Amino acid sequence: MDAVNEPMTPLIMLAVDGVIAPFGRPGSQWQEHRVVADGLTLTLWLNPATGPKLLKLAEITGAELVWATAWDHDANVEIGPLIGLPTQSVCVVGQDAPPDLAAKIWCFKTPRIAQYTAGRPFVWFDDSLTLRDAAYLRGVEGVGDHLLIHVEPYRGLTDDHMERARAWLAKNRRPRGGS
């Protein structure tokens, strides 16, 4: 297959708050950690099994993991090592939606996700996604196929969420060597 016809590598966009770090301890496998972001010490619940599961999901689907969180690059320093993730790419999302889009979306990250993904297929795990965000993404020219997976913020990312992503990403798998 030549480079022109080769599918683009799909992305797995990851939020931290409410997704990787639920608001509360959803089970005994979640461990309490103190982390620092923007000079503030925060207490988070993290499951050490999450990182290996995400790495496996990325490996079997040929996808790339990307932080899509207000933690920005701090996610690689403070969160990734605690759950077994190596340094990942970061979609810098900022803290606020552009004023002209605030009424069209719910999640402030949505316009930056649309820009960052640049036509690539993607799965986005977030606790702030609504139908307004889905409609916005459908209306932006050049946004690739995508699956938005709303994560309940007090439960965090579950195996069911990852299975939904795996099934969807299987349709967008990048070929590995060979014809």
Short mmCIF file of C-alpha atoms in Angstrom, two decimals:
data_model
loop_
_atom_site.label_atom_id
_atom_site.label_comp_id
_atom_site.label_asym_id
_atom_site.label_seq_id
_atom_site.Cartn_x
_atom_site.Cartn_y
_atom_site.Cartn_z
CA MET A 1 0.00 0.00 0.00
CA ASP A 2 1.49 3.36 -0.92
CA ALA A 3 1.70 6.27 1.52
CA VAL A 4 -1.07 8.19 -0.26
CA ASN A 5 -3.62 5.42 0.35
CA GLU A 6 -2.39 4.40 3.80
CA PRO A 7 -4.91 5.20 6.54
CA MET A 8 -3.86 7.77 9.11
CA THR A 9 -2.95 6.48 12.56
CA PRO A 10 -6.00 6.81 14.81
CA LEU A 11 -5.74 8.71 18.08
CA ILE A 12 -6.97 7.92 21.59
CA MET A 13 -7.58 11.26 23.31
CA LEU A 14 -7.37 11.02 27.13
CA ALA A 15 -8.75 13.36 29.77
CA VAL A 16 -7.41 13.09 33.32
CA ASP A 17 -9.99 14.53 35.72
CA GLY A 18 -13.04 12.29 35.89
CA VAL A 19 -11.53 9.78 33.45
CA ILE A 20 -8.05 8.60 34.47
CA ALA A 21 -8.61 10.14 37.93
CA PRO A 22 -12.27 9.77 38.99
CA PHE A 23 -13.80 12.10 41.56
CA GLY A 24 -13.76 9.65 44.45
CA ARG A 25 -12.55 6.09 44.88
CA PRO A 26 -14.65 3.77 42.71
CA GLY A 27 -13.04 0.56 43.98
CA SER A 28 -10.25 -1.00 45.98
CA GLN A 29 -7.90 -1.08 42.98
CA TRP A 30 -7.75 2.74 42.97
CA GLN A 31 -4.85 4.18 44.97
CA GLU A 32 -4.55 7.63 46.50
CA HIS A 33 -1.74 9.84 45.18
CA ARG A 34 -0.62 13.40 45.86
CA VAL A 35 0.46 15.22 42.73
CA VAL A 36 1.41 18.78 41.85
CA ALA A 37 -0.09 20.82 39.00
CA ASP A 38 0.43 24.54 38.52
CA GLY A 39 2.03 24.70 41.96
CA LEU A 40 -1.00 23.14 43.68
CA THR A 41 -0.85 19.82 45.53
CA LEU A 42 -3.85 17.68 44.64
CA THR A 43 -5.08 14.30 45.83
CA LEU A 44 -6.11 11.92 43.04
CA TRP A 45 -7.37 8.34 42.86
CA LEU A 46 -5.51 6.38 40.19
CA ASN A 47 -5.68 2.75 39.13
CA PRO A 48 -2.21 1.35 38.26
CA ALA A 49 -3.84 -1.10 35.82
CA THR A 50 -5.16 1.75 33.64
CA GLY A 51 -1.84 2.52 31.94
CA PRO A 52 -1.09 -1.04 30.82
CA LYS A 53 -4.67 -1.44 29.56
CA LEU A 54 -4.41 1.77 27.53
CA LEU A 55 -1.03 0.71 26.11
CA LYS A 56 -2.53 -2.63 25.08
CA LEU A 57 -5.52 -0.88 23.50
CA ALA A 58 -3.17 1.37 21.51
CA GLU A 59 -0.99 -1.56 20.47
CA ILE A 60 -3.76 -3.85 19.25
CA THR A 61 -5.54 -1.06 17.37
CA GLY A 62 -2.47 0.72 15.99
CA ALA A 63 -3.59 3.94 17.69
CA GLU A 64 -1.57 6.68 19.36
CA LEU A 65 -2.34 7.79 22.94
CA VAL A 66 -2.63 11.57 23.41
CA TRP A 67 -3.28 13.56 26.57
CA ALA A 68 -6.28 15.88 26.04
CA THR A 69 -6.51 17.50 29.43
CA ALA A 70 -6.15 20.81 31.20
CA TRP A 71 -3.16 19.13 32.86
CA ASP A 72 -1.42 19.60 29.51
CA HIS A 73 2.25 18.54 29.79
CA ASP A 74 1.93 17.97 33.56
CA ALA A 75 0.02 14.78 32.67
CA ASN A 76 3.27 13.25 31.42
CA VAL A 77 5.11 14.25 34.59
CA GLU A 78 2.51 13.71 37.31
CA ILE A 79 -0.03 11.16 36.00
CA GLY A 80 1.60 8.91 33.38
CA PRO A 81 4.36 7.50 35.62
CA LEU A 82 1.85 6.63 38.36
CA ILE A 83 -0.22 4.47 36.01
CA GLY A 84 2.59 3.02 33.92
CA LEU A 85 2.39 5.22 30.84
CA PRO A 86 5.49 6.47 29.06
CA THR A 87 5.54 10.07 27.80
CA GLN A 88 2.64 10.67 25.41
CA SER A 89 1.85 13.41 22.92
CA VAL A 90 -0.15 16.32 24.36
CA CYS A 91 -3.03 18.24 22.82
CA VAL A 92 -2.75 21.57 24.66
CA VAL A 93 -6.36 22.44 25.40
CA GLY A 94 -6.06 25.52 27.60
CA GLN A 95 -8.70 26.34 30.18
CA ASP A 96 -11.51 28.06 28.27
CA ALA A 97 -13.40 27.78 25.02
CA PRO A 98 -12.91 30.60 22.53
CA PRO A 99 -15.65 33.19 23.23
CA ASP A 100 -17.24 32.82 19.79
CA LEU A 101 -17.75 29.07 20.37
CA ALA A 102 -18.79 29.03 24.03
CA ALA A 103 -22.51 28.82 23.18
CA LYS A 104 -22.03 26.05 20.59
CA ILE A 105 -20.12 23.54 22.73
CA TRP A 106 -20.15 22.27 26.30
CA CYS A 107 -16.58 20.99 26.71
CA PHE A 108 -14.01 23.76 26.41
CA LYS A 109 -11.56 21.30 24.82
CA THR A 110 -13.69 20.52 21.76
CA PRO A 111 -12.34 23.16 19.31
CA ARG A 112 -8.75 22.28 20.17
CA ILE A 113 -9.47 18.55 19.76
CA ALA A 114 -10.94 19.27 16.30
CA GLN A 115 -7.82 21.20 15.33
CA TYR A 116 -5.32 18.74 16.84
CA THR A 117 -6.77 15.61 15.26
CA ALA A 118 -6.42 17.17 11.79
CA GLY A 119 -8.54 14.64 9.91
CA ARG A 120 -7.27 11.59 11.78
CA PRO A 121 -9.81 9.14 13.21
CA PHE A 122 -10.03 9.38 16.98
CA VAL A 123 -11.66 8.12 20.13
CA TRP A 124 -12.07 10.71 22.88
CA PHE A 125 -12.56 9.68 26.52
CA ASP A 126 -13.92 12.60 28.57
CA ASP A 127 -16.40 13.25 31.36
CA SER A 128 -17.64 16.55 29.89
CA LEU A 129 -18.89 15.48 26.48
CA THR A 130 -22.44 16.28 25.37
CA LEU A 131 -24.51 16.17 22.21
CA ARG A 132 -23.47 19.79 21.57
CA ASP A 133 -19.83 18.72 21.33
CA ALA A 134 -20.72 15.86 19.00
CA ALA A 135 -22.73 18.22 16.77
CA TYR A 136 -19.91 20.75 16.72
CA LEU A 137 -17.35 18.12 15.66
CA ARG A 138 -19.67 16.82 12.92
CA GLY A 139 -19.92 20.37 11.57
CA VAL A 140 -16.21 21.15 11.43
CA GLU A 141 -14.73 20.57 8.00
CA GLY A 142 -11.79 18.19 8.07
CA VAL A 143 -12.59 16.45 11.36
CA GLY A 144 -12.04 12.74 10.86
CA ASP A 145 -14.26 9.86 11.92
CA HIS A 146 -14.54 9.82 15.66
CA LEU A 147 -16.14 8.18 18.65
CA LEU A 148 -16.86 10.24 21.74
CA ILE A 149 -17.05 8.17 24.91
CA HIS A 150 -18.57 9.93 27.89
CA VAL A 151 -17.04 8.66 31.13
CA GLU A 152 -18.99 8.94 34.38
CA PRO A 153 -16.69 11.12 36.52
CA TYR A 154 -17.24 9.20 39.76
CA ARG A 155 -16.47 5.83 38.13
CA GLY A 156 -13.65 6.77 35.79
CA LEU A 157 -12.47 4.84 32.75
CA THR A 158 -13.73 1.24 32.74
CA ASP A 159 -13.04 -1.91 30.77
CA ASP A 160 -16.40 -1.39 29.02
CA HIS A 161 -15.26 2.02 27.76
CA MET A 162 -12.03 0.53 26.47
CA GLU A 163 -13.87 -2.32 24.75
CA ARG A 164 -16.13 0.18 22.96
CA ALA A 165 -13.02 2.03 21.82
CA ARG A 166 -11.30 -1.20 20.75
CA ALA A 167 -14.25 -2.29 18.64
CA TRP A 168 -14.50 1.11 16.94
CA LEU A 169 -10.76 1.47 16.41
CA ALA A 170 -10.57 -2.01 14.88
CA LYS A 171 -12.36 -0.50 11.86
CA ASN A 172 -9.64 2.17 11.62
CA ARG A 173 -6.62 -0.08 12.20
CA ARG A 174 -3.45 1.00 10.48
CA PRO A 175 -1.91 -1.83 8.44
CA ARG A 176 1.39 -3.14 9.84
CA GLY A 177 3.90 -4.04 7.14
CA GLY A 178 2.93 -6.20 4.20
CA SER A 179 0.48 -5.59 1.42
#
